[in-house]
Amino acid sequence: VGYRPPAFSDTEVKVLGFLPTQREGLDENHLYRNPNFLMIDNIPEMSERLVNTERVTTVDRGMAHKEGGWPLGVDPTEPFETNKWRKKAEKDPVYMTSVKDLVGTAEKCISQNNQIDLFEEYFLNEESELFHENLSTKTLMLFKDPQSVKRSVSSIAYHPEGPNKLAVSYAVMRFQQMPENMPTESYIWDVNDPNIPDTTLEASSPITTIAYNHKNTDQLAGGCYNGLVVYWDLKQKSGPVLKSKVVAEVENSHYDPVSSLVWLSSKTGSEFVTTSTDGNMFWWDLRNLDKPTGVHKLSEGAIGAGGEERYVGGTKIEYVPDAGPTKYLVGTEQGSILTVNKRPKRDIDTNPRVGIDNGRHYGPITALQRNPIHNKFFMSVGDWSVKIWNEDIKTPIVRTRYHSAYLSDGTWSPTRAGLFFVTRRDGWIDLWDYFYRQNEIAFTHKVSDTALTCIKINTTGTAEYPAGKYAAVGDQDGTVTLLELCDSLYVPLPKEKESILDIFERETRKEKNLEALKKQAEGKTKVVKENKALKDWENKKPEIIKETEDLFFATMGKHEDAMIDGGDGRSDEEKKSDKGPADDIGGMADDGDDHGDDGGDEPGDDRPPIDDQPKDDGKQGDDKGDEGDKQGDGDQDIDKPEHD
């Protein structure tokens, strides 16, 4: 049926109907409005509407291609028919002419090709030192929490065998903000089907942290909001829902939300470690589910008012077997970093403590991770900055400038030594590339309108999903955004590994030199104080000597005045306090009488009896004292005394 456009033409005006005004009864039933306001506007009214398209469900379909291009009556599967058609075409005069024309052009190209190889790769074995590609990220897909209650993404874990699956835990981490009937389910998502969760993980409490077992990839462990530790065995999955198993009871678990969980590289592959804000660090073994195999209290070494050691809450654990099979890094709520050593058959100790005196964050540490290429250096994220440390010194070697928003998480790139990511509370993600520049952010990207909570980069990869190419970012509304990074953000650059190591070593030497200068300055200050005290003594020494001489001369002058007056030079009080020789002799006589009453003198005593000794009633002592005074006065000039 053909389409015929309408034809319009001018016509006379026609009255289709007339309705007369009913004037009767208007005065009785109506009143005139006075005053009467009338608003007229010629601006059209507009409204805003938001429309979102529905998700597209993709399905894989195949298509087979066969040989074509033959005439309609020729079957390409029959060699006899194809050869017959070729022979017929070769006898055609047009075919012969076309071949002769093409031969001339082909000979010219062959001659040029013999002189210059047009397909030669001049820089086949050489690599470019720098990529000139503009940094960019691309949003691939979103994984939205199917629950109606708003929950934030608390943790993300990629599958150890590849980034095709990722486990996501959800919880409300704000204090006393958890609503009633809070959902406790977490999910495992499949990248190939982002609309529906692949597996639902049930637990008795919201999951705050989750991690895959790297040795047995069918096992997952998680920490709950109520302090319990649970795990799931994917081999026992019989449907889309998988229930958890509790590792230990409440009395043997944390009594605060579990903040971090890390699997250990043990021989059995069944051990992991957890920490919480209650200040405890527990080691667990799935073979013994009754209680933890090891317990350690986290402390900065400070002593409280009662003389007991003060404990601090743990927020993050970092464990890398290459850096030490018994060494753990633990971030605390106070912004410091503790190094915990758990040696076999020895007590667990905490030493050294990093950032206690200088360099600690002004808030809890939200991320702690060693550099995947240079394990000696590690990164901490807290407050508004990122700090890079060397485990040999206790102060940070590199500090970023303060960001415009609070930082919630951070991670190193698993393939590039100088690239790391940080998430902010305002919905942005920042990328720092120290191989490019150290003073500014290399690239920033807005991910969500709400606060970002965590980030994870795939550390293992396949041919389809290379390692370090995909970043999963969680936000406060329960949405996980999967970002695809450009080649410059995950392909290692030439000489980057050596250059980053040189930068970190240079900053380490600088910090050591500054620390040595600080100690030297403190030593000089101490020497200056000692020299100042010695100088003050030298300045006061003449004055002290003069005061001593004046006091000595004044005392000697009083003594000489008393000698001139006929006395012995002593004051009346000194005379009263001193006892004369006669008193001593009298006391000895009394003692002698007592011994005599008891039975005589002691054996071997050749002294005569006390009664046979002459008694002078103290006059003999006075005479001797006078003789001594006379002998002393005989050699002195009373008018001009000389003193030594």
XYZ file of C-alpha atoms in Angstrom:
644
model
C 0.000 0.000 0.000
C 1.473 3.304 -1.037
C 1.633 6.320 1.220
C -0.326 9.367 0.056
C 0.443 12.683 1.764
C -2.557 14.801 2.837
C -3.596 17.775 0.668
C -4.617 20.989 2.446
C -6.685 23.848 0.920
C -8.333 27.114 2.082
C -12.083 26.962 2.849
C -14.688 29.327 4.181
C -15.368 29.629 7.901
C -18.159 27.388 9.075
C -19.990 27.658 12.395
C -20.327 24.187 13.840
C -22.322 25.173 16.908
C -23.409 28.055 19.205
C -24.026 27.978 22.947
C -25.772 31.143 24.241
C -24.790 32.570 27.619
C -27.192 31.887 30.431
C -27.556 35.403 31.853
C -30.527 34.577 33.986
C -29.647 33.919 37.633
C -26.064 35.196 37.439
C -26.709 38.096 39.836
C -28.445 35.904 42.382
C -26.038 32.957 42.402
C -22.684 34.667 41.724
C -20.617 37.579 43.047
C -18.203 39.762 41.174
C -14.559 39.263 42.210
C -13.054 42.549 43.241
C -10.165 42.950 42.926
C -9.500 40.432 40.179
C -5.918 39.271 39.470
C -4.997 37.663 36.183
C -1.488 36.383 35.339
C -0.536 35.805 31.738
C 2.810 34.300 30.708
C 4.075 33.288 27.302
C 7.038 31.199 28.580
C 6.435 27.488 28.004
C 6.466 25.258 31.043
C 9.232 22.622 31.039
C 9.928 19.632 33.238
C 12.991 17.420 33.764
C 12.790 13.667 33.428
C 15.493 11.029 33.844
C 15.400 7.937 31.688
C 17.733 4.970 32.088
C 17.953 2.179 29.581
C 17.505 -1.403 30.644
C 20.447 -3.722 30.811
C 21.167 -5.649 27.642
C 21.485 -9.378 28.012
C 24.177 -10.668 25.671
C 24.183 -14.131 24.125
C 27.043 -15.792 22.203
C 26.190 -17.058 18.695
C 28.368 -18.701 16.053
C 28.584 -18.291 12.279
C 30.299 -20.589 9.716
C 31.945 -19.231 6.540
C 32.455 -21.418 3.447
C 34.240 -20.961 0.149
C 32.363 -18.665 -2.241
C 32.777 -16.488 -5.306
C 32.084 -19.225 -7.887
C 29.395 -18.894 -10.543
C 25.923 -20.134 -9.743
C 26.194 -23.391 -11.718
C 29.608 -24.401 -10.264
C 29.798 -26.476 -7.078
C 33.000 -25.465 -5.207
C 33.096 -28.838 -3.463
C 33.498 -30.674 -6.782
C 37.087 -30.439 -8.164
C 35.963 -31.538 -11.659
C 33.554 -28.627 -12.066
C 36.049 -26.030 -10.730
C 38.853 -27.256 -13.044
C 36.479 -27.234 -16.017
C 35.509 -23.656 -15.289
C 39.201 -22.590 -14.934
C 40.156 -24.072 -18.319
C 37.216 -22.347 -19.960
C 38.228 -18.986 -18.404
C 41.846 -19.341 -19.515
C 40.792 -19.709 -23.181
C 38.856 -16.437 -23.009
C 40.682 -13.656 -25.017
C 39.830 -11.086 -22.335
C 41.573 -13.201 -19.735
C 44.783 -13.327 -21.793
C 44.804 -9.537 -22.267
C 44.228 -8.926 -18.548
C 47.076 -11.207 -17.563
C 49.501 -9.397 -19.916
C 48.531 -6.034 -18.399
C 49.034 -7.325 -14.851
C 52.425 -8.826 -15.663
C 53.926 -5.438 -16.425
C 52.724 -3.952 -13.167
C 53.903 -6.986 -11.213
C 57.396 -6.864 -12.780
C 57.736 -3.231 -11.729
C 56.773 -4.021 -8.120
C 59.141 -6.998 -8.034
C 62.020 -4.844 -9.257
C 61.336 -2.264 -6.561
C 61.033 -4.993 -3.963
C 64.441 -6.358 -4.858
C 65.973 -2.967 -4.143
C 63.951 -1.954 -1.002
C 62.138 -4.302 1.361
C 58.834 -2.531 1.920
C 57.874 -4.880 4.742
C 61.127 -4.650 6.702
C 60.756 -3.948 10.445
C 63.477 -1.395 11.181
C 62.877 -1.299 14.973
C 61.859 -4.911 15.493
C 64.229 -5.624 18.405
C 64.092 -2.175 19.981
C 61.634 -0.895 22.567
C 60.441 2.605 23.141
C 61.583 4.133 26.417
C 58.363 6.089 26.927
C 54.792 5.568 25.877
C 53.164 8.594 24.337
C 49.687 7.238 24.957
C 47.325 9.445 26.922
C 46.341 7.870 30.222
C 42.729 6.704 30.323
C 40.362 4.258 31.985
C 37.184 2.661 30.684
C 34.189 1.477 32.694
C 33.391 -2.070 31.596
C 30.524 -3.074 33.863
C 28.815 -2.506 37.214
C 27.990 -5.064 39.897
C 25.113 -3.691 41.974
C 24.045 -5.036 45.343
C 20.667 -6.761 44.813
C 19.540 -5.936 48.353
C 17.209 -2.973 48.896
C 19.086 -1.835 52.026
C 22.014 0.431 51.233
C 25.247 -1.360 52.156
C 28.786 -0.294 51.400
C 31.349 -2.572 49.792
C 33.690 -3.594 52.608
C 36.104 -5.881 50.726
C 36.874 -7.257 47.246
C 38.840 -10.410 46.390
C 39.789 -11.605 42.883
C 39.868 -15.310 42.130
C 43.498 -16.535 42.302
C 43.276 -18.242 38.896
C 42.135 -15.137 37.017
C 39.975 -12.027 37.161
C 36.906 -13.703 35.672
C 35.348 -14.004 39.146
C 35.497 -11.797 42.214
C 34.088 -12.117 45.729
C 32.507 -9.002 47.243
C 31.493 -8.488 50.878
C 28.984 -5.895 52.075
C 28.568 -4.247 55.486
C 27.685 -0.968 57.165
C 30.926 0.018 58.891
C 29.774 3.308 60.410
C 29.338 3.149 64.174
C 25.723 2.503 65.272
C 24.432 3.093 61.725
C 23.388 -0.482 60.982
C 19.611 -0.726 60.420
C 17.397 -3.484 61.755
C 17.055 -6.677 59.699
C 20.386 -5.952 58.066
C 21.111 -8.409 55.189
C 24.181 -10.531 55.815
C 24.674 -12.069 52.357
C 27.769 -11.519 50.258
C 28.231 -12.567 46.643
C 30.610 -14.023 44.074
C 30.204 -12.272 40.720
C 31.063 -13.588 37.265
C 32.477 -11.056 34.828
C 30.658 -12.716 31.921
C 27.251 -12.264 33.623
C 27.166 -9.061 35.728
C 23.377 -9.015 36.128
C 22.947 -11.934 38.543
C 25.376 -13.080 41.292
C 27.032 -16.394 40.565
C 27.034 -17.548 44.224
C 25.438 -16.181 47.392
C 27.559 -16.474 50.543
C 25.505 -16.606 53.722
C 26.819 -15.740 57.184
C 25.457 -15.010 60.662
C 26.694 -11.412 60.551
C 27.667 -8.913 57.818
C 31.061 -9.726 56.284
C 33.685 -7.012 56.793
C 36.619 -8.686 55.025
C 36.948 -11.639 52.640
C 39.849 -13.452 50.945
C 40.490 -16.445 48.679
C 42.866 -19.223 49.684
C 45.715 -18.984 47.155
C 46.709 -22.618 47.606
C 43.218 -24.129 47.647
C 41.153 -21.818 45.464
C 37.856 -23.476 46.474
C 38.092 -22.043 49.991
C 37.149 -18.546 51.129
C 37.500 -17.058 54.601
C 35.801 -13.986 55.966
C 35.649 -11.866 59.080
C 32.283 -10.783 60.470
C 31.014 -7.620 62.084
C 30.393 -9.468 65.358
C 34.028 -10.657 65.549
C 33.500 -14.226 64.340
C 35.613 -15.817 61.607
C 33.838 -17.964 58.987
C 34.810 -19.862 55.838
C 33.141 -21.398 52.793
C 34.074 -24.487 50.774
C 32.966 -24.076 47.154
C 33.320 -27.810 46.546
C 30.256 -28.371 48.702
C 28.158 -25.987 46.632
C 24.919 -27.627 45.536
C 23.031 -24.492 44.460
C 23.351 -20.736 44.155
C 23.417 -20.326 47.964
C 26.333 -21.516 50.103
C 26.206 -21.404 53.899
C 29.265 -20.562 55.966
C 31.019 -22.548 58.668
C 32.082 -20.848 61.896
C 35.764 -21.258 62.723
C 35.509 -20.646 66.489
C 32.978 -19.655 69.114
C 32.428 -16.141 70.399
C 34.570 -16.530 73.529
C 37.595 -17.522 71.393
C 37.097 -14.870 68.689
C 37.428 -11.135 68.354
C 34.977 -8.932 70.235
C 35.205 -6.126 67.643
C 34.620 -6.268 63.854
C 37.367 -8.169 62.041
C 39.285 -5.541 60.073
C 41.739 -7.680 58.069
C 42.269 -11.326 57.050
C 45.259 -12.786 55.184
C 45.963 -16.384 54.153
C 49.450 -17.703 54.954
C 51.788 -19.610 52.643
C 52.038 -22.703 54.819
C 52.638 -26.276 53.741
C 49.084 -27.324 54.552
C 47.480 -24.243 52.992
C 44.913 -24.093 55.813
C 46.319 -21.283 57.983
C 45.409 -17.611 58.018
C 45.734 -14.621 60.353
C 43.233 -11.957 61.416
C 43.275 -8.713 63.364
C 40.651 -6.415 64.798
C 40.225 -3.076 66.499
C 40.115 -4.933 69.837
C 43.928 -5.046 69.776
C 44.245 -8.803 69.182
C 45.993 -10.678 66.385
C 44.877 -14.306 65.951
C 46.402 -17.151 63.929
C 43.914 -19.799 62.744
C 44.080 -23.307 61.271
C 41.092 -24.927 59.565
C 42.193 -28.272 60.980
C 41.601 -26.957 64.517
C 38.409 -24.919 64.596
C 37.997 -24.669 68.370
C 40.373 -21.803 69.108
C 43.197 -19.823 67.477
C 46.632 -21.409 67.334
C 48.352 -18.144 68.273
C 47.374 -14.917 70.039
C 49.276 -11.634 70.195
C 48.422 -8.291 71.762
C 49.285 -5.274 69.605
C 51.129 -2.549 71.486
C 53.229 0.512 70.696
C 55.289 0.012 73.858
C 53.560 2.769 75.823
C 52.808 2.261 79.530
C 49.471 3.376 80.970
C 48.720 5.125 84.232
C 48.335 1.822 86.091
C 51.746 0.587 84.952
C 50.277 -1.797 82.373
C 51.145 -1.855 78.672
C 48.635 -0.028 76.484
C 47.216 -1.943 73.510
C 46.177 -0.517 70.131
C 43.625 -1.696 67.576
C 44.746 -3.271 64.310
C 43.263 -2.233 60.959
C 45.375 -3.883 58.215
C 47.746 -6.853 57.894
C 50.377 -7.249 55.187
C 52.119 -10.598 54.736
C 54.530 -11.433 51.912
C 56.549 -14.671 52.251
C 59.395 -13.284 50.114
C 59.950 -10.475 52.647
C 60.091 -12.974 55.523
C 57.982 -16.062 56.282
C 57.559 -15.002 59.926
C 57.256 -11.240 59.464
C 53.934 -9.374 59.484
C 53.192 -5.695 59.027
C 50.204 -4.428 61.002
C 48.595 -1.005 60.627
C 46.916 0.459 63.702
C 44.119 2.857 64.548
C 46.712 5.310 65.896
C 48.377 5.649 62.470
C 51.540 3.707 63.322
C 52.891 0.466 61.816
C 54.021 -2.538 63.847
C 56.332 -5.332 62.705
C 55.240 -8.608 64.309
C 57.589 -11.609 64.241
C 56.185 -15.098 64.903
C 59.054 -17.552 64.994
C 58.553 -21.267 65.643
C 58.826 -22.257 69.329
C 59.414 -18.646 70.377
C 57.334 -15.881 71.842
C 55.668 -13.489 69.416
C 57.343 -10.088 69.591
C 56.680 -6.650 68.105
C 59.833 -4.997 66.837
C 60.491 -2.571 65.318
C 57.664 -0.091 65.596
C 57.525 2.263 62.620
C 56.226 5.812 62.776
C 56.001 6.024 66.579
C 58.182 9.114 66.981
C 57.906 10.646 63.525
C 55.790 9.995 60.437
C 52.628 8.417 61.820
C 49.299 9.121 60.113
C 46.715 11.411 61.681
C 44.096 8.664 61.596
C 43.652 4.911 61.172
C 45.664 3.213 58.443
C 43.231 2.198 55.698
C 45.716 0.387 53.409
C 49.086 -1.298 53.925
C 50.917 -3.149 51.155
C 54.462 -4.047 50.175
C 55.759 -3.157 46.742
C 55.213 -6.309 44.620
C 58.568 -5.861 42.839
C 60.732 -4.373 45.625
C 59.485 -6.079 48.808
C 61.788 -4.045 51.021
C 59.573 -0.988 50.543
C 55.914 -0.737 51.512
C 53.108 1.791 51.277
C 50.642 2.996 53.912
C 47.457 4.984 53.298
C 45.798 7.023 56.007
C 44.222 10.440 56.658
C 44.790 12.500 53.485
C 48.210 11.245 52.362
C 50.207 8.227 51.211
C 53.596 7.363 52.710
C 56.262 4.982 51.425
C 58.565 3.322 53.963
C 61.765 1.322 54.058
C 61.740 -1.417 56.671
C 65.320 -0.492 57.681
C 64.385 2.947 59.048
C 61.500 4.165 61.204
C 60.553 7.282 59.239
C 58.871 7.484 55.803
C 61.134 8.053 52.807
C 58.428 9.496 50.512
C 55.255 11.403 51.359
C 52.606 12.578 48.950
C 50.924 15.929 49.293
C 47.604 16.034 51.105
C 44.650 15.180 48.877
C 41.464 17.217 48.787
C 39.415 14.392 50.352
C 39.969 11.656 52.924
C 41.624 8.517 51.511
C 39.816 5.211 52.023
C 42.072 2.628 50.338
C 45.125 2.166 48.122
C 47.101 -0.492 46.269
C 50.246 -0.958 44.173
C 50.139 -1.964 40.542
C 51.192 -5.645 40.366
C 53.135 -5.119 37.125
C 54.632 -1.619 37.431
C 57.014 -0.789 40.262
C 56.291 2.936 40.486
C 52.500 3.065 40.016
C 49.905 2.975 42.797
C 46.203 3.796 43.139
C 44.278 5.553 45.937
C 40.533 5.974 46.413
C 38.964 9.073 47.917
C 35.808 9.741 49.892
C 34.500 12.129 47.254
C 34.138 9.420 44.579
C 37.434 9.964 42.711
C 40.390 7.648 42.143
C 43.944 9.034 41.869
C 46.901 7.383 40.130
C 50.493 8.228 41.114
C 53.236 7.305 38.651
C 56.675 7.890 40.214
C 58.426 6.876 37.020
C 56.710 9.804 35.289
C 56.775 12.432 38.074
C 56.801 12.455 41.851
C 55.230 15.797 42.767
C 51.821 15.545 41.074
C 49.059 13.053 40.399
C 49.502 11.399 37.010
C 45.833 10.688 36.359
C 42.495 11.107 38.175
C 39.102 9.640 37.324
C 35.616 10.050 38.803
C 34.086 6.655 39.522
C 30.967 7.364 41.576
C 28.914 10.148 43.126
C 29.248 8.510 46.541
C 32.295 7.774 48.666
C 34.675 5.051 47.461
C 35.490 2.378 50.028
C 37.963 -0.110 48.518
C 39.943 -1.030 45.400
C 41.493 -4.240 44.086
C 43.751 -4.888 41.060
C 43.963 -8.342 39.496
C 47.390 -9.762 40.367
C 47.052 -12.862 38.184
C 45.948 -12.909 34.593
C 45.281 -14.940 31.490
C 45.655 -14.315 27.784
C 42.217 -12.718 27.755
C 42.576 -10.834 31.044
C 46.208 -9.673 31.561
C 47.458 -9.047 35.081
C 47.155 -5.483 36.303
C 44.705 -4.412 33.595
C 41.454 -4.461 35.583
C 40.601 -2.490 38.702
C 37.503 -3.250 40.798
C 36.372 -0.233 42.851
C 33.633 -0.414 45.507
C 31.573 2.496 46.794
C 29.323 3.279 49.726
C 26.079 2.372 47.896
C 27.136 -1.232 47.282
C 28.209 -0.885 43.637
C 31.424 -2.398 42.286
C 32.760 -0.680 39.167
C 35.083 -2.700 36.948
C 37.578 -0.411 35.182
C 39.805 -1.335 32.243
C 43.153 0.447 32.311
C 45.040 1.590 29.245
C 48.290 -0.099 28.220
C 50.473 2.571 29.825
C 48.993 1.789 33.250
C 49.778 -1.919 33.344
C 52.509 -2.653 30.747
C 55.968 -2.394 32.408
C 58.109 0.372 30.973
C 61.759 -0.155 30.018
C 64.205 0.433 32.891
C 61.333 1.294 35.232
C 62.302 -1.332 37.802
C 65.867 -0.034 38.125
C 64.830 3.626 38.114
C 62.246 3.174 40.888
C 64.762 1.258 42.990
C 67.288 4.083 42.545
C 64.658 6.634 43.626
C 63.753 4.684 46.768
C 67.396 4.037 47.673
C 68.230 7.712 47.191
C 65.385 8.778 49.471
C 66.497 6.180 52.021
C 70.024 7.576 52.094
C 68.623 11.072 52.492
C 66.528 10.053 55.498
C 69.510 8.280 57.076
C 71.674 11.361 56.594
C 68.992 13.569 58.125
C 68.719 11.213 61.075
C 72.509 11.269 61.535
C 72.532 15.080 61.373
C 69.740 15.198 63.943
C 71.672 12.963 66.343
C 74.813 14.999 65.742
C 72.905 18.200 66.459
C 71.530 16.693 69.671
C 75.069 15.675 70.670
C 76.377 19.163 69.942
C 73.579 20.648 72.017
C 74.584 18.442 74.924
C 78.262 19.420 74.551
C 77.294 23.076 74.316
C 75.315 22.776 77.532
C 78.275 21.108 79.274
C 80.676 23.753 77.934
C 78.315 26.478 79.066
C 78.189 25.010 82.580
C 82.000 24.783 82.641
C 82.293 28.345 81.368
C 79.881 29.567 84.039
C 82.001 27.797 86.657
C 85.160 29.435 85.327
C 83.440 32.825 85.453
C 82.202 32.291 89.007
C 85.427 30.674 90.237
C 87.261 33.957 91.204
C 84.189 35.203 93.004
C 83.819 31.930 94.944
C 87.533 31.935 95.844
C 87.289 35.540 97.062
C 84.228 34.743 99.201
C 86.043 31.712 100.672
C 89.142 33.769 101.480
C 87.077 36.515 103.090
C 85.266 33.976 105.239
C 88.562 32.310 106.210
C 90.263 35.604 107.100
C 87.262 36.707 109.120
C 87.271 33.449 111.075
C 91.032 33.640 111.716
C 90.719 37.249 112.798
C 88.174 36.332 115.474
C 90.448 33.508 116.646
C 93.455 35.831 116.977
C 91.403 38.435 118.860
C 90.358 35.787 121.342
C 93.998 34.682 121.740
C 95.074 38.228 122.494
C 92.376 38.523 125.152
C 93.787 35.387 126.918
C 91.395 32.726 125.779
C 91.931 29.582 123.752
C 90.208 30.986 120.675
C 87.018 28.987 121.127
C 83.530 30.265 121.711
C 81.538 29.531 124.852
C 79.259 27.120 123.027
C 82.256 25.123 121.790
C 83.603 24.920 125.279
C 80.322 23.639 126.660
C 79.957 21.024 123.980
C 83.493 19.644 124.253
C 84.479 17.304 127.064
C 87.792 17.604 128.827
C 90.350 14.791 129.161
C 89.471 14.417 132.842
C 85.930 13.430 132.039
C 87.197 10.736 129.731
C 89.561 9.433 132.363
C 86.823 9.441 134.966
C 84.632 7.418 132.677
C 87.422 4.928 132.203
C 87.807 4.639 135.959
C 84.168 3.783 136.368
C 84.549 1.096 133.759
C 87.534 -0.255 135.562
C 85.620 -0.480 138.831
C 82.904 -2.442 137.105
C 85.431 -4.903 135.715
C 86.979 -5.280 139.136
C 83.674 -6.200 140.709
C 83.132 -8.880 138.079
C 86.318 -10.704 138.958
C 89.398 -8.688 138.022
C 91.202 -7.492 134.920
C 91.043 -9.154 131.530
C 93.891 -11.552 130.686
C 96.795 -10.089 128.749
C 96.125 -6.513 129.926
C 99.469 -5.001 131.065
C 97.998 -1.658 132.020
C 98.110 -0.766 135.758
C 94.837 -0.629 137.582
C 92.780 2.492 137.239
C 93.000 3.171 140.971
C 96.845 3.335 140.778
C 96.781 6.072 138.052
C 97.140 9.667 139.272
C 94.010 11.806 139.306
C 94.268 15.502 138.445
C 90.516 16.280 138.198
C 90.953 17.655 134.659
C 93.874 19.991 135.440
C 96.397 17.962 133.500
C 94.405 18.351 130.277
C 94.144 22.080 130.773
C 97.848 22.391 131.351
C 98.606 20.479 128.171
C 96.195 22.662 126.250
C 97.888 25.786 127.516
C 101.304 24.464 126.592
C 100.095 23.700 123.067
C 98.709 27.187 122.748
C 101.918 28.700 123.917
C 103.964 26.650 121.492
C 101.666 27.673 118.653
C 101.813 31.307 119.598
C 105.516 31.404 120.007
C 106.292 31.296 116.307
C 103.592 33.771 115.181
C 103.582 37.505 114.892
C 100.300 38.591 116.440
C 100.302 42.040 114.780
C 101.036 40.671 111.265
C 99.682 37.109 110.948
C 100.721 35.058 107.954
C 98.456 32.437 106.417
C 99.185 29.628 104.100
